[in-house]
């Protein structure tokens, strides 16, 4: 029994010894298995105004890394964060400020962190803030650059300038102030400026971002012009002049420009040179085109030079008076004439060129060009044959089915001879131009209710209207479009009734001659050429005939267009 107890005691002592040896062995194994190396290559990866991004080389066997930053008040490194990667972004930092970091690796062993050694310290500096720049000119050859969004931690500011926004910027200033003056510059030139802040750390500049680019144009002395008339009116053909005084003058260029309404731009017509004196006069002589139309817009423009700023005058409105104006009570002359009412359906009683085309398309040949029973019957047959509703009325659909273009539907009976007059025309000039227009129709086919272009078809009233249109005489409400409508075949009768055409007892060249039938009703009108001759559209064409002819021997009277 004693032996057994003694043996048991020896056994227990040996077991305890073995157990203690294992514990010591395990602790040793922990320490030797950790073996984490020191972090190397701790660097600043990215620098921001309020952020810094650190990177380092990974440590083999490390589970993660703790990052520490120096607290400058306590002069101790304080824990900031933990990461299992080899990068860390520190946020909410101050601009242009130095920060110091250390990182140490760790390995998790039985749920606990076992650390390696700290890395060497890293000094990193945030970027300065971006300045907000303003430019102000105090003189004609200088300006001042000022900026805000600054910090006392900044070491200074660099100022860059260019004469082109996208050109090369040159360093023109390096200052610790918040403003910089740029002088000895050219007047009337635009300059572009940008600024960036920096902080000098260990002899190296840490730069912030460039500011937005700002521009400024330096102005020269103000240019003044006196004596300029901005409202002028004169009879066409005469000389139009004006004299202005310019300050400063000094031989500067002066441009007289006219507004081109089609191109919507100002066009230089005359260039003058001002005297070499400080103040000088320039005589403006408007070119003859000032009376090409009743009203026109002009201006004076003086470009900027180092002698003075640019100058643009108010608009100069010029009104040209005609050499000849019809007296009060007559039809007044127009620059342009427009008519409306085209493109209407061809109903019973309609006349004109479209009716003529339809009749000939339907095989009716050359007939009196008025829509009547025969024309309506032929139209209905055509419509039935072509899957159209048989109304007998020619609308656009029927017109196109006949093979005619849509544009001709609107233009054939709406032609108006463009006004061919000049403001310098005398009464005699107007009469000759009117007769010349009428003669351009000689040989043109007679078509009832028509007033087309020369060679297309025209009747007596149409010929007279086109001749009147050509010299700016508009007998409205009588018009070429109304003439095609039912009930207006004899527009000659309506011309006779116009109070603005004056009755005369003896005709002169350019007067209208009205003819009547045996019952005294007006049936025809012609233009008197003189020497007992007229030009007229009479079946079958436009001709020059004697004033009295067997086919229309009775004259109702004469009307004068020009007073």
Coordinates of C-alpha atoms in Angstrom, one line a residue:
X1 CA 0.0 0.0 0.0
X2 CA 2.9 2.4 0.9
X3 CA 4.6 1.4 -2.3
X4 CA 1.5 2.2 -4.2
X5 CA 1.0 5.7 -2.7
X6 CA 4.7 6.5 -3.2
X7 CA 4.5 5.4 -6.7
X8 CA 1.4 7.4 -7.3
X9 CA 3.1 10.5 -5.9
X10 CA 6.0 10.1 -8.2
X11 CA 3.7 9.6 -11.2
X12 CA 1.8 12.8 -10.3
X13 CA 5.0 14.8 -9.9
X14 CA 6.2 13.6 -13.3
X15 CA 2.8 14.5 -14.9
X16 CA 2.9 18.0 -13.5
X17 CA 6.5 18.4 -14.8
X18 CA 5.4 17.3 -18.2
X19 CA 2.4 19.6 -18.2
X20 CA 4.6 22.6 -17.2
X21 CA 7.0 21.8 -19.9
X22 CA 4.3 21.8 -22.5
X23 CA 3.0 25.2 -21.4
X24 CA 6.5 26.7 -21.6
X25 CA 6.9 25.0 -25.0
X26 CA 3.6 26.5 -26.3
X27 CA 4.5 30.0 -25.2
X28 CA 7.8 29.7 -26.9
X29 CA 6.1 28.4 -30.0
X30 CA 3.7 31.4 -30.0
X31 CA 6.6 33.9 -29.9
X32 CA 8.6 32.1 -32.5
X33 CA 5.6 31.5 -34.9
X34 CA 4.6 35.3 -34.8
X35 CA 7.8 36.6 -36.3
X36 CA 6.1 39.6 -38.0
X37 CA 8.6 41.9 -39.8
X38 CA 8.6 45.7 -39.6
X39 CA 6.5 47.6 -42.2
X40 CA 8.5 49.1 -45.0
X41 CA 7.8 51.5 -47.8
X42 CA 5.2 53.5 -45.9
X43 CA 4.4 56.3 -48.4
X44 CA 2.0 59.0 -49.2
X45 CA -0.1 57.9 -52.2
X46 CA -2.6 60.7 -52.7
X47 CA -2.7 64.2 -51.3
X48 CA -6.0 66.2 -51.0
X49 CA -7.1 69.4 -49.3
X50 CA -8.7 67.4 -46.5
X51 CA -7.5 63.9 -47.1
X52 CA -4.3 61.8 -47.2
X53 CA -4.0 58.3 -48.6
X54 CA -1.2 56.2 -47.2
X55 CA 0.2 52.9 -48.6
X56 CA 2.8 50.4 -47.4
X57 CA 4.3 47.1 -48.3
X58 CA 2.3 44.1 -46.9
X59 CA 3.9 42.2 -44.1
X60 CA 3.9 38.4 -44.6
X61 CA 1.7 36.6 -42.0
X62 CA 0.0 39.8 -40.8
X63 CA -3.8 39.7 -40.2
X64 CA -4.0 43.5 -40.3
X65 CA -2.6 46.9 -39.5
X66 CA -3.2 49.6 -36.9
X67 CA -2.6 53.2 -38.0
X68 CA -1.4 55.8 -35.5
X69 CA -1.2 59.6 -36.0
X70 CA 0.8 62.0 -33.9
X71 CA -1.2 64.2 -31.5
X72 CA 0.9 67.4 -31.5
X73 CA -0.6 68.5 -28.2
X74 CA 0.5 65.4 -26.3
X75 CA 3.4 64.6 -28.6
X76 CA 2.2 61.0 -28.7
X77 CA 1.0 58.7 -31.5
X78 CA -2.7 58.0 -31.1
X79 CA -4.6 55.1 -32.6
X80 CA -6.7 56.2 -35.7
X81 CA -7.9 53.1 -37.4
X82 CA -7.4 49.4 -38.3
X83 CA -7.4 47.9 -41.8
X84 CA -6.7 44.5 -43.3
X85 CA -5.4 46.1 -46.5
X86 CA -2.1 48.0 -47.2
X87 CA -3.8 51.4 -47.7
X88 CA -5.5 53.9 -45.5
X89 CA -7.4 57.2 -46.2
X90 CA -7.4 59.8 -43.5
X91 CA -10.3 62.3 -43.8
X92 CA -11.5 65.6 -42.4
X93 CA -8.0 67.0 -42.2
X94 CA -6.9 70.7 -42.3
X95 CA -5.5 72.1 -45.5
X96 CA -1.8 72.9 -45.9
X97 CA -1.0 71.0 -42.7
X98 CA 1.7 68.5 -41.7
X99 CA 0.6 65.1 -40.3
X100 CA 2.8 62.3 -38.9
X101 CA 1.9 58.6 -39.1
X102 CA 3.1 55.2 -38.0
X103 CA 1.7 51.8 -38.8
X104 CA 2.3 48.4 -37.1
X105 CA 1.2 45.0 -38.2
X106 CA -0.6 42.4 -36.1
X107 CA -1.5 38.8 -36.1
X108 CA -4.6 37.4 -34.4
X109 CA -3.6 34.4 -32.2
X110 CA -6.4 32.7 -30.2
X111 CA -8.6 35.7 -30.6
X112 CA -5.9 38.1 -29.5
X113 CA -3.8 40.6 -31.5
X114 CA -0.1 40.0 -31.4
X115 CA 1.9 43.0 -32.8
X116 CA 5.0 43.4 -34.8
X117 CA 7.2 46.6 -34.6
X118 CA 6.1 50.1 -35.6
X119 CA 7.0 51.4 -39.0
X120 CA 9.2 54.4 -39.4
X121 CA 7.3 57.6 -39.2
X122 CA 5.8 59.2 -42.3
X123 CA 5.4 63.0 -42.7
X124 CA 2.6 63.9 -45.0
X125 CA 1.1 67.4 -45.9
X126 CA -2.4 68.2 -47.2
X127 CA -2.8 70.5 -50.2
X128 CA -3.7 74.2 -49.8
X129 CA -7.2 75.3 -50.6
X130 CA -8.0 76.6 -54.1
X131 CA -8.1 80.4 -54.1
X132 CA -11.2 82.3 -55.4
X133 CA -9.9 85.0 -57.7
X134 CA -11.3 88.4 -58.6
X135 CA -9.8 91.0 -61.1
X136 CA -10.2 94.7 -61.0
X137 CA -8.8 97.4 -63.2
X138 CA -7.7 100.6 -61.6
X139 CA -5.9 102.1 -64.6
X140 CA -5.9 101.6 -68.4
X141 CA -2.7 99.6 -68.3
X142 CA -2.9 97.6 -65.1
X143 CA -5.2 95.6 -62.9
X144 CA -5.2 94.1 -59.5
X145 CA -5.6 90.4 -58.7
X146 CA -7.2 89.5 -55.3
X147 CA -8.2 86.2 -53.9
X148 CA -10.1 84.6 -50.9
X149 CA -10.4 81.1 -49.5
X150 CA -6.9 81.4 -48.0
X151 CA -5.1 80.0 -44.9
X152 CA -2.4 81.3 -42.6
X153 CA -0.8 77.9 -43.1
X154 CA -0.1 78.7 -46.7
X155 CA 3.4 79.8 -47.5
X156 CA 2.4 81.8 -50.5
X157 CA 0.6 82.2 -53.8
X158 CA 1.7 82.1 -57.4
X159 CA 0.0 84.2 -60.1
X160 CA -0.1 83.1 -63.7
X161 CA -1.2 85.1 -66.8
X162 CA -1.9 84.5 -70.5
X163 CA -3.3 86.6 -73.4
X164 CA -5.4 83.5 -74.5
X165 CA -7.7 81.5 -72.3
X166 CA -6.3 78.2 -73.7
X167 CA -2.8 79.5 -74.3
X168 CA 0.4 79.3 -72.3
X169 CA 0.3 80.8 -68.8
X170 CA 3.4 82.4 -67.5
X171 CA 4.3 82.9 -63.8
X172 CA 4.1 86.7 -63.2
X173 CA 4.0 86.8 -59.4
X174 CA 4.9 85.0 -56.2
X175 CA 3.6 86.6 -53.0
X176 CA 2.5 85.8 -49.5
X177 CA -0.1 88.6 -49.7
X178 CA -3.7 88.1 -50.8
X179 CA -3.4 90.5 -53.8
X180 CA -1.0 91.2 -56.7
X181 CA -0.8 94.2 -59.1
X182 CA -0.1 93.6 -62.8
X183 CA 1.0 96.7 -64.7
X184 CA 2.7 98.0 -67.9
X185 CA 0.1 96.2 -70.0
X186 CA -1.5 97.0 -73.3
X187 CA -4.8 98.9 -73.5
X188 CA -7.9 97.3 -75.1
X189 CA -6.5 93.8 -74.7
X190 CA -7.9 90.9 -72.7
X191 CA -5.8 89.1 -70.1
X192 CA -6.5 85.7 -68.4
X193 CA -5.3 84.9 -64.9
X194 CA -5.2 82.0 -62.5
X195 CA -3.7 81.5 -59.0
X196 CA -2.6 78.6 -56.9
X197 CA -1.5 78.4 -53.2
X198 CA 1.5 76.5 -51.9
X199 CA 3.1 75.4 -48.6
X200 CA 6.8 74.9 -48.4
X201 CA 7.7 71.7 -46.5
X202 CA 11.3 70.7 -46.1
X203 CA 12.4 73.0 -49.0
X204 CA 9.7 71.6 -51.3
X205 CA 6.5 73.4 -52.4
X206 CA 3.2 71.5 -51.9
X207 CA 0.7 73.1 -54.4
X208 CA -3.0 73.4 -54.3
X209 CA -5.2 73.3 -57.4
X210 CA -5.3 76.2 -59.8
X211 CA -8.2 78.7 -59.4
X212 CA -10.8 79.2 -62.0
X213 CA -9.5 81.3 -64.9
X214 CA -10.6 84.9 -64.7
X215 CA -10.3 87.5 -67.5
X216 CA -10.2 91.2 -67.8
X217 CA -10.1 93.6 -70.7
X218 CA -8.2 96.8 -70.1
X219 CA -9.9 99.8 -71.4
X220 CA -8.4 102.9 -73.0
X221 CA -9.6 106.5 -72.7
X222 CA -13.3 106.9 -73.5
X223 CA -14.1 107.8 -77.1
X224 CA -16.7 110.5 -77.6
X225 CA -18.4 111.6 -80.8
X226 CA -20.5 114.7 -81.1
X227 CA -22.5 116.3 -83.9
X228 CA -23.8 113.0 -85.3
X229 CA -27.4 113.2 -86.7
X230 CA -29.2 109.9 -86.1
X231 CA -32.3 110.8 -88.2
X232 CA -31.8 112.0 -91.7
X233 CA -34.2 112.6 -94.6
X234 CA -33.5 113.8 -98.1
X235 CA -34.6 113.5 -101.7
X236 CA -33.0 110.6 -103.5
X237 CA -30.2 111.4 -105.8
X238 CA -28.9 114.3 -103.8
X239 CA -25.7 114.3 -101.7
X240 CA -26.1 113.3 -98.1
X241 CA -23.5 114.5 -95.6
X242 CA -22.9 114.9 -91.9
X243 CA -19.9 116.2 -89.9
X244 CA -18.8 114.6 -86.5
X245 CA -16.1 115.5 -84.0
X246 CA -14.1 112.7 -82.5
X247 CA -12.1 112.7 -79.2
X248 CA -9.5 111.3 -79.0
X249 CA -8.8 111.3 -82.7
X250 CA -5.1 110.7 -83.3
X251 CA -5.5 109.2 -86.8
X252 CA -7.9 106.5 -85.8
X253 CA -10.1 104.7 -88.4
X254 CA -13.7 105.6 -88.6
X255 CA -16.1 103.2 -90.3
X256 CA -19.5 104.2 -91.8
X257 CA -21.6 101.0 -91.8
X258 CA -24.9 99.9 -93.2
X259 CA -27.1 97.2 -91.8
X260 CA -27.7 94.2 -94.1
X261 CA -31.2 92.9 -93.1
X262 CA -30.8 89.7 -95.0
X263 CA -27.4 88.7 -93.5
X264 CA -28.3 90.4 -90.2
X265 CA -25.0 92.1 -89.9
X266 CA -23.3 95.5 -90.2
X267 CA -21.3 96.1 -93.4
X268 CA -18.6 98.8 -93.8
X269 CA -19.3 101.0 -96.7
X270 CA -16.8 103.9 -96.2
X271 CA -13.6 104.1 -94.2
X272 CA -12.3 107.5 -92.9
X273 CA -9.2 108.5 -91.0
X274 CA -9.5 111.0 -88.2
X275 CA -7.0 113.8 -87.9
X276 CA -3.8 113.2 -85.9
X277 CA -4.8 115.8 -83.3
X278 CA -6.4 114.9 -79.9
X279 CA -9.8 116.2 -81.2
X280 CA -10.7 116.2 -84.9
X281 CA -13.6 116.4 -87.3
X282 CA -14.6 113.8 -89.9
X283 CA -17.0 114.6 -92.7
X284 CA -19.3 111.7 -93.4
X285 CA -20.5 111.4 -97.0
X286 CA -23.1 108.7 -97.4
X287 CA -22.7 106.5 -100.5
X288 CA -25.4 106.6 -103.1
X289 CA -27.0 103.4 -101.9
X290 CA -28.6 105.3 -99.1
X291 CA -31.4 106.0 -101.5
X292 CA -31.7 102.5 -102.9
X293 CA -34.7 102.1 -100.7
X294 CA -37.0 104.4 -98.8
X295 CA -35.5 103.6 -95.4
X296 CA -32.1 102.2 -94.3
X297 CA -30.1 101.9 -91.1
X298 CA -26.5 103.1 -90.6
X299 CA -24.0 103.6 -87.8
X300 CA -20.5 104.9 -87.1
X301 CA -18.0 102.5 -85.6
X302 CA -14.5 103.3 -84.3
X303 CA -12.4 100.3 -83.3
X304 CA -10.4 100.4 -80.0
X305 CA -6.7 101.3 -80.1
X306 CA -4.2 102.2 -77.5
X307 CA -5.5 105.8 -78.0
X308 CA -9.0 105.1 -77.0
X309 CA -11.9 102.7 -76.4
X310 CA -14.1 101.4 -79.2
X311 CA -17.2 103.5 -80.1
X312 CA -20.4 102.4 -81.7
X313 CA -23.0 105.1 -82.4
X314 CA -26.7 104.8 -82.1
X315 CA -28.5 103.6 -85.2
X316 CA -28.8 106.3 -87.9
X317 CA -32.1 106.1 -89.6
X318 CA -32.2 107.5 -93.1
X319 CA -35.3 108.1 -95.0
X320 CA -35.0 108.7 -98.8
X321 CA -37.7 110.8 -100.4
X322 CA -38.7 109.9 -104.0
X323 CA -37.9 112.3 -106.7
X324 CA -41.5 111.7 -107.9
X325 CA -44.4 111.1 -105.5
X326 CA -47.9 110.6 -106.8
X327 CA -50.1 113.6 -105.6
X328 CA -52.6 113.2 -102.9
X329 CA -55.7 111.5 -104.2
X330 CA -53.8 109.2 -106.5
X331 CA -52.6 105.6 -105.7
X332 CA -49.4 106.0 -103.7
X333 CA -46.2 104.2 -104.8
X334 CA -45.1 101.1 -102.9
X335 CA -41.7 99.4 -102.6
X336 CA -43.2 96.0 -102.7
X337 CA -46.6 94.5 -103.5
X338 CA -48.1 91.2 -102.2
X339 CA -51.4 89.6 -102.9
X340 CA -53.3 86.9 -101.0
X341 CA -56.2 84.6 -101.8
X342 CA -54.4 82.0 -104.0
X343 CA -55.0 78.2 -104.0
X344 CA -58.8 78.3 -103.9
X345 CA -60.8 75.4 -105.4
X346 CA -61.9 75.8 -109.0
X347 CA -65.7 76.1 -108.7
X348 CA -68.3 77.3 -111.2
X349 CA -67.3 80.7 -112.6
X350 CA -63.6 80.4 -111.7
X351 CA -61.2 81.7 -114.4
X352 CA -57.5 81.9 -115.0
X353 CA -54.4 79.8 -115.8
X354 CA -55.4 76.9 -113.7
X355 CA -58.7 76.6 -115.4
X356 CA -57.0 76.7 -118.8
X357 CA -54.7 73.9 -117.7
X358 CA -57.6 71.7 -116.5
X359 CA -59.6 72.3 -119.7
X360 CA -56.7 71.4 -121.9
X361 CA -55.8 68.4 -119.7
X362 CA -59.4 67.2 -120.2
X363 CA -59.2 67.5 -124.0
X364 CA -61.4 70.6 -124.3
X365 CA -58.7 72.6 -126.2
X366 CA -58.6 76.4 -126.4
X367 CA -61.9 77.6 -125.0
X368 CA -63.2 80.5 -123.0
X369 CA -61.3 79.8 -119.7
X370 CA -64.3 79.9 -117.3
X371 CA -65.6 76.9 -115.3
X372 CA -69.0 76.2 -116.8
X373 CA -71.3 73.2 -117.3
X374 CA -69.1 71.5 -119.9
X375 CA -65.9 71.8 -117.7
X376 CA -67.8 70.6 -114.6
X377 CA -69.1 67.5 -116.5
X378 CA -65.6 66.7 -117.8
X379 CA -64.1 67.1 -114.3
X380 CA -66.7 64.7 -112.8
X381 CA -66.0 62.1 -115.4
X382 CA -62.3 62.4 -114.6
X383 CA -62.9 62.1 -110.9
X384 CA -65.0 59.0 -111.2
X385 CA -62.4 57.4 -113.5
X386 CA -59.7 58.1 -110.9
X387 CA -61.4 57.0 -107.7
X388 CA -62.2 60.5 -106.6
X389 CA -65.5 61.9 -105.3
X390 CA -67.3 63.2 -108.4
X391 CA -68.1 66.8 -107.3
X392 CA -67.1 68.7 -110.5
X393 CA -65.0 70.9 -108.3
X394 CA -61.3 70.8 -108.9
X395 CA -59.5 70.7 -105.5
X396 CA -55.8 70.1 -104.8
X397 CA -56.3 66.3 -104.8
X398 CA -57.9 66.4 -108.3
X399 CA -55.3 68.8 -109.5
X400 CA -52.5 66.5 -108.5
X401 CA -54.2 63.5 -109.9
X402 CA -54.2 65.3 -113.3
X403 CA -50.5 65.4 -113.0
X404 CA -49.9 69.0 -111.9
X405 CA -47.6 69.9 -109.1
X406 CA -48.8 71.1 -105.7
X407 CA -46.6 74.3 -106.0
X408 CA -48.3 75.3 -109.3
X409 CA -51.7 75.1 -107.5
X410 CA -50.6 78.0 -105.4
X411 CA -48.5 80.0 -107.8
X412 CA -50.1 80.0 -111.2
X413 CA -52.7 82.7 -110.5
X414 CA -50.8 84.7 -107.9
X415 CA -47.9 86.1 -109.9
X416 CA -47.0 89.8 -109.1
X417 CA -44.4 91.6 -111.2
X418 CA -41.7 92.8 -108.8
X419 CA -41.5 96.5 -108.4
X420 CA -38.7 97.8 -110.7
X421 CA -38.6 101.4 -109.7
X422 CA -35.8 103.5 -108.2
X423 CA -36.4 106.4 -105.8
X424 CA -34.7 108.6 -108.4
X425 CA -37.3 107.8 -111.0
X426 CA -39.2 110.7 -112.5
X427 CA -42.8 110.4 -113.5
X428 CA -41.7 109.9 -117.1
X429 CA -39.3 107.1 -115.9
X430 CA -42.2 105.3 -114.1
X431 CA -44.5 105.6 -117.2
X432 CA -41.7 104.1 -119.4
X433 CA -41.1 101.2 -117.0
X434 CA -44.8 100.4 -116.8
X435 CA -45.0 100.4 -120.6
X436 CA -41.8 98.3 -120.9
X437 CA -43.4 95.7 -118.6
X438 CA -46.5 95.6 -120.7
X439 CA -44.4 95.1 -123.9
X440 CA -42.7 92.1 -122.3
X441 CA -46.0 90.4 -122.7
X442 CA -46.3 91.0 -126.5
X443 CA -47.4 87.7 -128.1
X444 CA -48.6 86.2 -124.8
X445 CA -51.8 84.2 -125.2
X446 CA -55.0 85.7 -124.1
X447 CA -56.5 83.7 -121.2
X448 CA -59.7 85.0 -119.4
X449 CA -59.0 86.0 -115.8
X450 CA -55.3 85.3 -116.1
X451 CA -52.3 87.5 -115.1
X452 CA -49.4 85.1 -115.3
X453 CA -45.7 85.7 -116.2
X454 CA -44.9 86.8 -119.7
X455 CA -45.7 84.0 -122.2
X456 CA -48.0 82.1 -119.9
X457 CA -51.4 83.7 -120.4
X458 CA -53.0 87.0 -119.6
X459 CA -56.2 89.1 -120.3
X460 CA -56.7 92.8 -120.6
X461 CA -57.2 93.6 -116.9
X462 CA -54.3 91.2 -116.0
X463 CA -52.0 93.0 -118.3
X464 CA -52.9 96.4 -116.8
X465 CA -52.4 95.1 -113.3
X466 CA -49.0 93.6 -113.9
X467 CA -47.8 96.9 -115.6
X468 CA -49.0 98.8 -112.6
X469 CA -47.4 96.4 -110.1
X470 CA -44.1 96.9 -111.8
X471 CA -44.0 100.5 -110.8
X472 CA -45.3 100.1 -107.3
X473 CA -49.0 100.9 -108.1
X474 CA -51.4 98.6 -106.2
X475 CA -55.1 99.0 -107.2
X476 CA -56.2 96.9 -104.2
X477 CA -58.8 95.5 -103.6
X478 CA -58.6 94.8 -107.3
X479 CA -55.9 92.1 -107.6
X480 CA -54.7 89.2 -109.9
X481 CA -56.1 86.6 -107.4
X482 CA -59.5 88.3 -107.1
X483 CA -59.7 88.5 -110.9
X484 CA -59.8 84.7 -111.1
X485 CA -62.9 84.4 -108.9
X486 CA -66.5 84.2 -110.0
X487 CA -68.0 87.6 -110.7
X488 CA -64.7 89.3 -111.4
X489 CA -64.2 88.6 -115.0
X490 CA -64.5 92.3 -115.9
X491 CA -62.0 93.9 -113.5
X492 CA -61.8 96.6 -116.1
X493 CA -65.1 97.9 -114.9
X494 CA -63.8 98.0 -111.3
X495 CA -60.6 99.8 -112.4
X496 CA -62.9 102.4 -114.1
X497 CA -64.6 103.0 -110.7
X498 CA -61.5 103.5 -108.7
X499 CA -61.5 107.1 -107.4
X500 CA -57.6 107.1 -107.3
X501 CA -57.4 106.7 -111.0
X502 CA -58.3 110.2 -112.3
X503 CA -60.5 110.8 -115.4
X504 CA -59.0 112.9 -118.2
X505 CA -60.5 114.1 -121.5
X506 CA -57.4 113.6 -123.6
X507 CA -55.0 110.6 -123.2
X508 CA -51.3 110.9 -122.6
X509 CA -48.7 108.1 -122.8
X510 CA -49.2 105.7 -119.9
X511 CA -53.0 106.5 -119.4
X512 CA -55.6 103.8 -119.4
X513 CA -58.1 103.5 -122.2
X514 CA -61.5 102.0 -121.3
X515 CA -63.7 100.5 -124.0
X516 CA -67.5 99.9 -124.0
X517 CA -70.1 98.0 -125.9
X518 CA -73.1 99.5 -127.7
X519 CA -75.1 99.7 -124.5
X520 CA -72.3 101.7 -122.7
X521 CA -71.0 98.9 -120.5
X522 CA -67.2 98.7 -120.1
X523 CA -65.8 95.5 -121.7
X524 CA -62.1 96.2 -122.1
X525 CA -59.1 98.2 -120.9
X526 CA -55.7 99.0 -122.6
X527 CA -52.6 101.2 -122.0
X528 CA -52.2 104.2 -124.2
X529 CA -48.8 104.5 -126.0
X530 CA -49.3 107.8 -127.7
X531 CA -49.7 108.5 -131.4
X532 CA -53.1 106.8 -131.3
X533 CA -51.6 103.5 -130.3
X534 CA -52.4 101.2 -127.4
X535 CA -51.0 97.9 -126.0
X536 CA -53.6 95.4 -124.9
X537 CA -54.5 91.8 -124.4
X538 CA -57.2 91.0 -126.9
X539 CA -58.2 87.6 -128.2
X540 CA -56.0 85.9 -129.2
X541 CA -52.8 87.6 -127.7
X542 CA -51.1 90.7 -126.4
X543 CA -50.7 93.2 -129.2
X544 CA -50.0 96.8 -130.1
X545 CA -53.0 98.1 -132.0
X546 CA -54.6 101.4 -133.0
X547 CA -56.5 103.3 -130.5
X548 CA -59.7 102.7 -132.5
X549 CA -60.2 99.2 -134.0
X550 CA -63.2 97.6 -135.6
X551 CA -63.4 94.9 -133.0
X552 CA -63.7 97.5 -130.1
X553 CA -64.4 100.9 -131.6
X554 CA -66.2 102.5 -128.7
X555 CA -64.2 104.4 -126.0
X556 CA -65.8 104.9 -122.6
X557 CA -63.0 107.3 -121.4
X558 CA -59.5 107.7 -120.1
X559 CA -58.0 107.3 -116.6
X560 CA -54.6 108.7 -115.4
X561 CA -52.4 106.7 -113.1
X562 CA -49.8 109.4 -112.4
X563 CA -50.7 112.9 -111.4

